[in-house]
PDB file of C-alpha atoms in Angstrom:
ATOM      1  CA  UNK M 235     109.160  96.387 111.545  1.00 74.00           C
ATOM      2  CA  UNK M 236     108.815 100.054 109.861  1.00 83.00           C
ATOM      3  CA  UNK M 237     105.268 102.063 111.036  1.00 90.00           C
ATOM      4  CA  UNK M 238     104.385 104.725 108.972  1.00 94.00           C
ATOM      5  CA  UNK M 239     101.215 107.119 110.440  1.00 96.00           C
ATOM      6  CA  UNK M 240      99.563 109.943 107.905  1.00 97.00           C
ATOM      7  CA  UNK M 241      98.028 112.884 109.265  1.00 97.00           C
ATOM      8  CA  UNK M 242      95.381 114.134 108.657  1.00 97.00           C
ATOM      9  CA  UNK M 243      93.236 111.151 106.813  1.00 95.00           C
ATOM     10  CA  UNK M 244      91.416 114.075 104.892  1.00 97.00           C
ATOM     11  CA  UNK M 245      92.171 117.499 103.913  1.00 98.00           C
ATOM     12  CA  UNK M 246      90.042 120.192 101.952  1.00 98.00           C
ATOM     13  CA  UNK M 247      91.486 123.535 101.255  1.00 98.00           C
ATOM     14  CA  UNK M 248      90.878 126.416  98.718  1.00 97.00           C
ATOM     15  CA  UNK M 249      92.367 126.950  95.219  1.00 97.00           C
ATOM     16  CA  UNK M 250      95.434 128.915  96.387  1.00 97.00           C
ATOM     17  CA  UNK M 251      95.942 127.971  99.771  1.00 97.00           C
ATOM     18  CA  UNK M 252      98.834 125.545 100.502  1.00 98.00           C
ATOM     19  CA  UNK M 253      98.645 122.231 102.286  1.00 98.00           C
ATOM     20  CA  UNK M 254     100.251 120.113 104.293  1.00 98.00           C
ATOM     21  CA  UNK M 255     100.377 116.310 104.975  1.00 98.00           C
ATOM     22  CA  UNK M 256     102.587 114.634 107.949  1.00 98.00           C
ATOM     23  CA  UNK M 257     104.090 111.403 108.489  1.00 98.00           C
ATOM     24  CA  UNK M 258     105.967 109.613 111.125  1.00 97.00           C
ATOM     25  CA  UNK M 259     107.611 106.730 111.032  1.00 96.00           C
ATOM     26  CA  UNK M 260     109.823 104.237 113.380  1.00 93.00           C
ATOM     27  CA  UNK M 261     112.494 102.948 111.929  1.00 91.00           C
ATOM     28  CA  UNK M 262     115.201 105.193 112.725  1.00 91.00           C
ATOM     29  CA  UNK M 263     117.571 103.176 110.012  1.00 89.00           C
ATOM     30  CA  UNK M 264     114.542 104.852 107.256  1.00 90.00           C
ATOM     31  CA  UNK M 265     116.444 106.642 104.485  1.00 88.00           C
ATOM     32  CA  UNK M 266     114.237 106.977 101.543  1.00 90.00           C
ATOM     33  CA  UNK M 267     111.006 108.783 101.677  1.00 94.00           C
ATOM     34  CA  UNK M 268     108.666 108.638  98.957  1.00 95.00           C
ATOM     35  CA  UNK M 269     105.282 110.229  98.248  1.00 97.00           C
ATOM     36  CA  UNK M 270     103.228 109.316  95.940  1.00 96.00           C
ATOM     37  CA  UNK M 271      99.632 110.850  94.449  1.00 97.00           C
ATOM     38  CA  UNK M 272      96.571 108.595  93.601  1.00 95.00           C
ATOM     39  CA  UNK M 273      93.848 110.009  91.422  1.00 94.00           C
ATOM     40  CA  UNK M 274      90.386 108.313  91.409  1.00 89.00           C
ATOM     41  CA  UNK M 275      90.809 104.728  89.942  1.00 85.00           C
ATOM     42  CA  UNK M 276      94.629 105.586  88.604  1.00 89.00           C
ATOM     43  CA  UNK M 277      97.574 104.390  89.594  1.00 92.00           C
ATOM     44  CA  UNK M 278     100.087 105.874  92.485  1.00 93.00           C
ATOM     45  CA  UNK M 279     102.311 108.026  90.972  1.00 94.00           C
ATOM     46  CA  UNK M 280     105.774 109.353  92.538  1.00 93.00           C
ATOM     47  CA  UNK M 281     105.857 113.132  92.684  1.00 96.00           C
ATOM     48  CA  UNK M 282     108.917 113.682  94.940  1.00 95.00           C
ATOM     49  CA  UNK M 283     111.126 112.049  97.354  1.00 93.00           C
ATOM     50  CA  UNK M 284     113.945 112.668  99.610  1.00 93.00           C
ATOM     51  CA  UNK M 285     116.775 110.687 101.416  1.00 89.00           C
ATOM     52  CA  UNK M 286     118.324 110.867 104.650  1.00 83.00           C
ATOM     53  CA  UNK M 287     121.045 112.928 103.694  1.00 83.00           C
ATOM     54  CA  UNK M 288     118.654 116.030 103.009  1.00 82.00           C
ATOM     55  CA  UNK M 289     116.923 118.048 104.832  1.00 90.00           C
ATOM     56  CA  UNK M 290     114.048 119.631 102.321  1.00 94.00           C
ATOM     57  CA  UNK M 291     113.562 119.177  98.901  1.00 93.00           C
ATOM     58  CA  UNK M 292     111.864 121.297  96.335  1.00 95.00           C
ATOM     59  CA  UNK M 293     109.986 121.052  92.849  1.00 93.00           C
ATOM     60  CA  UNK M 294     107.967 123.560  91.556  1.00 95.00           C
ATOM     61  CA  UNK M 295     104.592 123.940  93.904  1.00 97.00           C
ATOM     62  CA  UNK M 296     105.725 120.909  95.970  1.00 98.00           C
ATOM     63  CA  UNK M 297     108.328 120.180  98.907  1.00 97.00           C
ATOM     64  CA  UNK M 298     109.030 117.731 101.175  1.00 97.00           C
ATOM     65  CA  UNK M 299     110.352 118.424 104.367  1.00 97.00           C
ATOM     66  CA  UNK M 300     112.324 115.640 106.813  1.00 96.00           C
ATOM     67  CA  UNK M 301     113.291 115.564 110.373  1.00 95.00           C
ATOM     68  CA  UNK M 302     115.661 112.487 111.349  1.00 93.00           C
ATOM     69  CA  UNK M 303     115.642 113.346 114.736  1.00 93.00           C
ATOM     70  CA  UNK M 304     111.859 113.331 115.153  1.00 94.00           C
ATOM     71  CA  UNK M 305     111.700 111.111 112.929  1.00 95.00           C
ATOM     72  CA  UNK M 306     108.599 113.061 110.892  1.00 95.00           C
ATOM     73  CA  UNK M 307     108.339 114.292 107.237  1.00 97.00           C
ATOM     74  CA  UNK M 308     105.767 116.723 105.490  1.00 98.00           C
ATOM     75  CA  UNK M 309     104.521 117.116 101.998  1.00 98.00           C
ATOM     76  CA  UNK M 310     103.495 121.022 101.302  1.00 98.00           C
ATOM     77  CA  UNK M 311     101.910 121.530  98.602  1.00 98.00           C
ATOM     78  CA  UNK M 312     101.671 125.657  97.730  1.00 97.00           C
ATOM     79  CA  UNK M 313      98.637 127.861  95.590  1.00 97.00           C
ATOM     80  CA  UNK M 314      96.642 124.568  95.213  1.00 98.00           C
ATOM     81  CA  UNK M 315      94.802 124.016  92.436  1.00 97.00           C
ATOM     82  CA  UNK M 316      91.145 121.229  91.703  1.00 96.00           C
ATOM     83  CA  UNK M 317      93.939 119.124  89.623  1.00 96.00           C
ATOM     84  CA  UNK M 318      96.305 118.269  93.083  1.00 97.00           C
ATOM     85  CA  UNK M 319      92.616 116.987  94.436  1.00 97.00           C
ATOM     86  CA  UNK M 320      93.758 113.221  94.683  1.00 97.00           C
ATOM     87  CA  UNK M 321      94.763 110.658  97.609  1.00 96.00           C
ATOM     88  CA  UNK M 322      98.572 111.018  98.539  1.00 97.00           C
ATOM     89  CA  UNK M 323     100.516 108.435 100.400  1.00 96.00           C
ATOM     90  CA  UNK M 324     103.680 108.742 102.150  1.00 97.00           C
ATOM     91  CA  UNK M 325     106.079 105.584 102.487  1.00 95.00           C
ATOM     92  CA  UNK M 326     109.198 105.046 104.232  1.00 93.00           C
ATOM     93  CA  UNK M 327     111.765 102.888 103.127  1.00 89.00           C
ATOM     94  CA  UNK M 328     113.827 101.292 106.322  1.00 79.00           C
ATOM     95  CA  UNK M 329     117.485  99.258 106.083  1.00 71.00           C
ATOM     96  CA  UNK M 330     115.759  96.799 103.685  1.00 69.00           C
ATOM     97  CA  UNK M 331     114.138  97.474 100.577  1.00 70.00           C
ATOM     98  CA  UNK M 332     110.587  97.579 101.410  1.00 80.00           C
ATOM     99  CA  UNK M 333     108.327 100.325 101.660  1.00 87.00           C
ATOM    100  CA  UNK M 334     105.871 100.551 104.229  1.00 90.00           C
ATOM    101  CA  UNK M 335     103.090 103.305 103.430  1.00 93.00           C
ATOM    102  CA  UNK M 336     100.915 105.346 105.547  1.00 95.00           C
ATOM    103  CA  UNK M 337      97.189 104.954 105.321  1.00 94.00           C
ATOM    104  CA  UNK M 338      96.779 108.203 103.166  1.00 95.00           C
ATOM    105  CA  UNK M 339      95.368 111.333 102.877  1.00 96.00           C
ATOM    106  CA  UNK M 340      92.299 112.517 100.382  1.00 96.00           C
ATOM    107  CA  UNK M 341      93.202 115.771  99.402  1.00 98.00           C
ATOM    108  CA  UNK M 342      90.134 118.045  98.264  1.00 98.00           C
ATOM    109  CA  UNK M 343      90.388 121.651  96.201  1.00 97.00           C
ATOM    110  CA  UNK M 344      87.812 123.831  96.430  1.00 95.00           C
ATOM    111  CA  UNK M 345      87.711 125.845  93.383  1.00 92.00           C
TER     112      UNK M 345
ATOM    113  CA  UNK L 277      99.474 102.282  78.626  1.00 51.00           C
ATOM    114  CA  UNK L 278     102.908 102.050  78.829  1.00 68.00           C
ATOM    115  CA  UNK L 279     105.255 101.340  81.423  1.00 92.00           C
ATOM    116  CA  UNK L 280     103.532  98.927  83.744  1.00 95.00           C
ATOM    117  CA  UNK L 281     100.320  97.402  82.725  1.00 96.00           C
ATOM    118  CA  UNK L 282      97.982  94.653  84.183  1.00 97.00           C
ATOM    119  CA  UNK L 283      95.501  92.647  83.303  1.00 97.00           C
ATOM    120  CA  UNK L 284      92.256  92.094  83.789  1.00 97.00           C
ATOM    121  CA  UNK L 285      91.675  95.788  85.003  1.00 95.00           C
ATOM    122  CA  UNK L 286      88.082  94.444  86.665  1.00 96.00           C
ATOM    123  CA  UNK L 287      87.767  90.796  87.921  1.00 96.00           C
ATOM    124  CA  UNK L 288      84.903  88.994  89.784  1.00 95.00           C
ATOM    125  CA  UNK L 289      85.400  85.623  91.145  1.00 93.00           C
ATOM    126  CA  UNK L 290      83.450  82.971  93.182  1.00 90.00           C
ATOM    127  CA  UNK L 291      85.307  81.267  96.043  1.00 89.00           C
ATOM    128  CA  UNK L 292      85.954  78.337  93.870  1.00 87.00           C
ATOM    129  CA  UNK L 293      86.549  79.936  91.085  1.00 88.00           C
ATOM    130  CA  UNK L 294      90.664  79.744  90.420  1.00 94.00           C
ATOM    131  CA  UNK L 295      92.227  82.890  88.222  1.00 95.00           C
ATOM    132  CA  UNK L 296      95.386  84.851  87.745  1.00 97.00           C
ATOM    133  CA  UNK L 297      96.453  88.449  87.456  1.00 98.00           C
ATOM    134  CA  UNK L 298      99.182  89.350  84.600  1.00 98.00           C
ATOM    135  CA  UNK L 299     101.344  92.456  85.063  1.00 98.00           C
ATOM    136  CA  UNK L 300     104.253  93.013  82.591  1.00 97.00           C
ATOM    137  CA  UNK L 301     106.985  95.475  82.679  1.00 95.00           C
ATOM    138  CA  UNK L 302     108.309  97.250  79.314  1.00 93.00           C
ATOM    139  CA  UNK L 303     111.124  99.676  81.821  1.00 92.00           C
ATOM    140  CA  UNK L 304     113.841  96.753  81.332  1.00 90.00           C
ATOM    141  CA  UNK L 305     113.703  96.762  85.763  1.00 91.00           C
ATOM    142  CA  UNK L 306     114.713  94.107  87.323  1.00 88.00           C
ATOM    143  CA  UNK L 307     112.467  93.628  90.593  1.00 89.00           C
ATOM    144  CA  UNK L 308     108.803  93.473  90.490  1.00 91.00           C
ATOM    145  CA  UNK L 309     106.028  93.581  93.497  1.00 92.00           C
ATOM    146  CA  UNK L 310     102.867  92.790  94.482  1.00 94.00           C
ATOM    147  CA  UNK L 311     100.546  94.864  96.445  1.00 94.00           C
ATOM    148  CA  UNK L 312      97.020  94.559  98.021  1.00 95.00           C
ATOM    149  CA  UNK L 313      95.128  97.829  98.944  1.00 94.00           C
ATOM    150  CA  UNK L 314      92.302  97.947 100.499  1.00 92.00           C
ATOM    151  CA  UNK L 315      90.014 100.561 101.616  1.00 85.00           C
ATOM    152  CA  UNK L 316      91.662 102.103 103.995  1.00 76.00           C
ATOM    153  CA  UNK L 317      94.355 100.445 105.080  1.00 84.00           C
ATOM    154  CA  UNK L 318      97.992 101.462 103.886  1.00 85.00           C
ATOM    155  CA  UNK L 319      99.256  99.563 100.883  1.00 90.00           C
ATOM    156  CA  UNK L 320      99.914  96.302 101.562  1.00 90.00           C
ATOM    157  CA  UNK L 321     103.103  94.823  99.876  1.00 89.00           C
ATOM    158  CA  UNK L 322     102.295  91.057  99.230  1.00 92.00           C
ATOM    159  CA  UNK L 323     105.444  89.449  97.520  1.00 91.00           C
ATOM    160  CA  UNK L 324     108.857  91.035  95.475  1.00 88.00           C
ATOM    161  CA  UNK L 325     110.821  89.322  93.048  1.00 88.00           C
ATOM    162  CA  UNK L 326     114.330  90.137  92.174  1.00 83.00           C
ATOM    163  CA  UNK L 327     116.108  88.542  89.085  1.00 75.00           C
ATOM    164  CA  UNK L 328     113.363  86.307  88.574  1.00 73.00           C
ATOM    165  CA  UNK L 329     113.695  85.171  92.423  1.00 74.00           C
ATOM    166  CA  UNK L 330     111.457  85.611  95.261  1.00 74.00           C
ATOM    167  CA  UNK L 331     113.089  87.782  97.835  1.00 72.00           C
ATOM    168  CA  UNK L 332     109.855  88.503 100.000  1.00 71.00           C
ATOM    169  CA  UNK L 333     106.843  86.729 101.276  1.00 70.00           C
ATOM    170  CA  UNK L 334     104.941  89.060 103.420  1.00 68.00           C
ATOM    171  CA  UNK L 335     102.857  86.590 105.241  1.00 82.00           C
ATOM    172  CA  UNK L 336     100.444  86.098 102.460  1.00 90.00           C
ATOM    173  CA  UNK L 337      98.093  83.223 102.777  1.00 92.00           C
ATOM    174  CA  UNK L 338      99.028  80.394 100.189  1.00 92.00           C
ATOM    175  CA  UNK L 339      96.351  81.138  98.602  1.00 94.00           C
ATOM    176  CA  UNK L 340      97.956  83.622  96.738  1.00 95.00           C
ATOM    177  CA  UNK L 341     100.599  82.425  94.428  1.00 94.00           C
ATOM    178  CA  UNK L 342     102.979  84.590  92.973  1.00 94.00           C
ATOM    179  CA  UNK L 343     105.258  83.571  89.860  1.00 94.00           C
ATOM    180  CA  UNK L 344     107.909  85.531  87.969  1.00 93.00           C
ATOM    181  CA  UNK L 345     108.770  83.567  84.642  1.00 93.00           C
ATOM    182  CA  UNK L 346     110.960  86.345  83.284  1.00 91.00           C
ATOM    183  CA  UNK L 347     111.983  89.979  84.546  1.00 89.00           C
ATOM    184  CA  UNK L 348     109.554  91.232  82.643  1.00 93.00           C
ATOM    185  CA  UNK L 349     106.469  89.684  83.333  1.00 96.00           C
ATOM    186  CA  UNK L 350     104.899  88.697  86.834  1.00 96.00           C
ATOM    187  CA  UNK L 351     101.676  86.629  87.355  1.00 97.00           C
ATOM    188  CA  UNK L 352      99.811  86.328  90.823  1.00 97.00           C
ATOM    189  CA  UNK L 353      97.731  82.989  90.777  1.00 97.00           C
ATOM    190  CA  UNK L 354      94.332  82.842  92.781  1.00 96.00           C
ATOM    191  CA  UNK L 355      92.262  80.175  94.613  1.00 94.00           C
ATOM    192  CA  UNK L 356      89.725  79.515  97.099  1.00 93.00           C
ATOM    193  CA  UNK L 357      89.449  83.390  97.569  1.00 93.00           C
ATOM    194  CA  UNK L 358      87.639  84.847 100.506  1.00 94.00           C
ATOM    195  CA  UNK L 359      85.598  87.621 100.466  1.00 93.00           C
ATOM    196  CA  UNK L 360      88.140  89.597 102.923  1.00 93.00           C
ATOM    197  CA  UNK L 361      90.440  89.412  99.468  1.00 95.00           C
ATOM    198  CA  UNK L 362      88.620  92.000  97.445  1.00 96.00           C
ATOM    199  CA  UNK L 363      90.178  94.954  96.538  1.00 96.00           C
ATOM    200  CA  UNK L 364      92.703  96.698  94.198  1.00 96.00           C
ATOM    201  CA  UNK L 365      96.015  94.470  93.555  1.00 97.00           C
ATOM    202  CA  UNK L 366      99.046  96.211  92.236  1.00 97.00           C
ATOM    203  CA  UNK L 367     101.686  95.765  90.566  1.00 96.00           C
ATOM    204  CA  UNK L 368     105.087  97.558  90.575  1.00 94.00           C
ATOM    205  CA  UNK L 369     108.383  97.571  89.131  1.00 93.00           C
ATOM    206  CA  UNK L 370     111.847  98.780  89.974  1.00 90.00           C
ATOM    207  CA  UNK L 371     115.280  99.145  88.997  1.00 85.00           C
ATOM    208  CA  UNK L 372     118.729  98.601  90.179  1.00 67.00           C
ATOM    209  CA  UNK L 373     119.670  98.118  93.975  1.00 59.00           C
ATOM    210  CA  UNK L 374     115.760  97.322  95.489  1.00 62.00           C
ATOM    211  CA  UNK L 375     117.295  99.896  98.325  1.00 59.00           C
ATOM    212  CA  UNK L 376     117.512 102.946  95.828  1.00 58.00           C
ATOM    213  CA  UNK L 377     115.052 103.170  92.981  1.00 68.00           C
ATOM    214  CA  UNK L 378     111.629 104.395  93.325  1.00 84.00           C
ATOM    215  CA  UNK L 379     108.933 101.894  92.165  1.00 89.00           C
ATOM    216  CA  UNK L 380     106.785 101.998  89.129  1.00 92.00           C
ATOM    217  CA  UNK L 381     103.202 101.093  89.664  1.00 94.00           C
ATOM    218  CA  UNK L 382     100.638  99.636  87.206  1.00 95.00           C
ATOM    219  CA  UNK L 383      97.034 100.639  87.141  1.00 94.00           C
ATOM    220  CA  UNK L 384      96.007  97.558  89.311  1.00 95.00           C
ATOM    221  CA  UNK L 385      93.261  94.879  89.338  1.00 97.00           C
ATOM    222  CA  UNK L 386      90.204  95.301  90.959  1.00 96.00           C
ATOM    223  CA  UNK L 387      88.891  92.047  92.293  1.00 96.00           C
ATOM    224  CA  UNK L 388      85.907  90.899  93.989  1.00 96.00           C
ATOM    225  CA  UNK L 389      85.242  87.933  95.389  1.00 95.00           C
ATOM    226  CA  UNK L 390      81.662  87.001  95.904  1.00 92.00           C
TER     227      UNK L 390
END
């Protein structure tokens, strides 16, 4: 089955700097690639995704970034700010429908 | 809340005790989950129903029973817990091909067993 590893487990940065968040997975039939952000005691919440078929996506402050060859994709998150403080969790969605997550990462802003 | 919600939010249980988590949908989707998460571990996905039919039984113990009475509403039945089984369940929902569409979570149940 689909293995999905999240690098680094945590991450602290300062307002303004960008960050960065890699998965792997190995499924090479993967073509949906979710990532979702989990505030203390809320639900996850999608902020972007991307499929197969692109390369990099954009939405404001946010990207994601894939590499079907190396089978790898990044979240980067630019000028940070104490509200993107949260746990994010990348998934990977192989030939079937279910997602398989990575362990996480808690992301901490310093203000 | 809107969306998906679940209930209880907070749930303590004995080992013999025998209780059941409610999520409902109001997104009209058609597939719902279940998922366990635990400290860290990755999220765990536990069963998925599609039209009211299980498609997916990720080798949960049978003490966990999962039942799907209507697309909206999903139920997942406890007994004979173990400690091992605390932590946050949640629910999700979905719409359309279960391939496609991103999935809708709820706010969860946090159980402990003791």
């Amino acid at each position: 089955g689909e293995n999905v590893e999240q690098h680094p487990s945590t991450l602290s940065v300062q307002e303004g700097d960008s960050a960065v968040i890699k998965c792997t997975y190995s499924d090479s039939a993967s073509n949906y690639f979710p990532w979702y952000k989990q505030e203390l005691g809320k639900r996850p919440q999608l902020i972007i995704d991307i499929r197969s078929n692109v390369g990099e996506k954009k939405d404001q402050r946010i990207a994601v970034t894939l590499n079907k060859t190396a089978k790898h994709f990044s979240l980067h998150i630019t000028e940070t700010q104490p509200e993107d403080s949260a746990v994010y969790f990348c998934a990977a969605r192989g030939s079937n429908y279910k997602l398989t997550f990575g362990k996480g990462t808690l992301l901490t802003v310093n203000p | 809340e809107t969306g998906v919600t679940q209930t209880p939010r907070h749930l303590v249980m004995g080992m013999t005790n025998k209780k059941s988590l409610k999520c409902e949908q109001h997104l009209g989707h058609n597939a719902m989950y279940w998922y366990k998460q635990s400290a860290k571990k990755p999220l765990e996905l536990m069963f998925v129903y599609s039209l009211e039919e299980r498609v997916e039984n990720n080798s949960v113990p049978s003490r966990f029973s999962p039942e799907c009475p209507n697309s909206s509403h999903l139920f997942l039945h406890l007994h004979t817990l173990q400690p091992e089984d605390s932590a946050l369940y949640l629910c999700a929902s979905s719409q359309g091909d279960l391939r496609t569409y991103e999935q809708y979570f709820g706010p969860g149940t946090r159980l402990t067993v003791t």
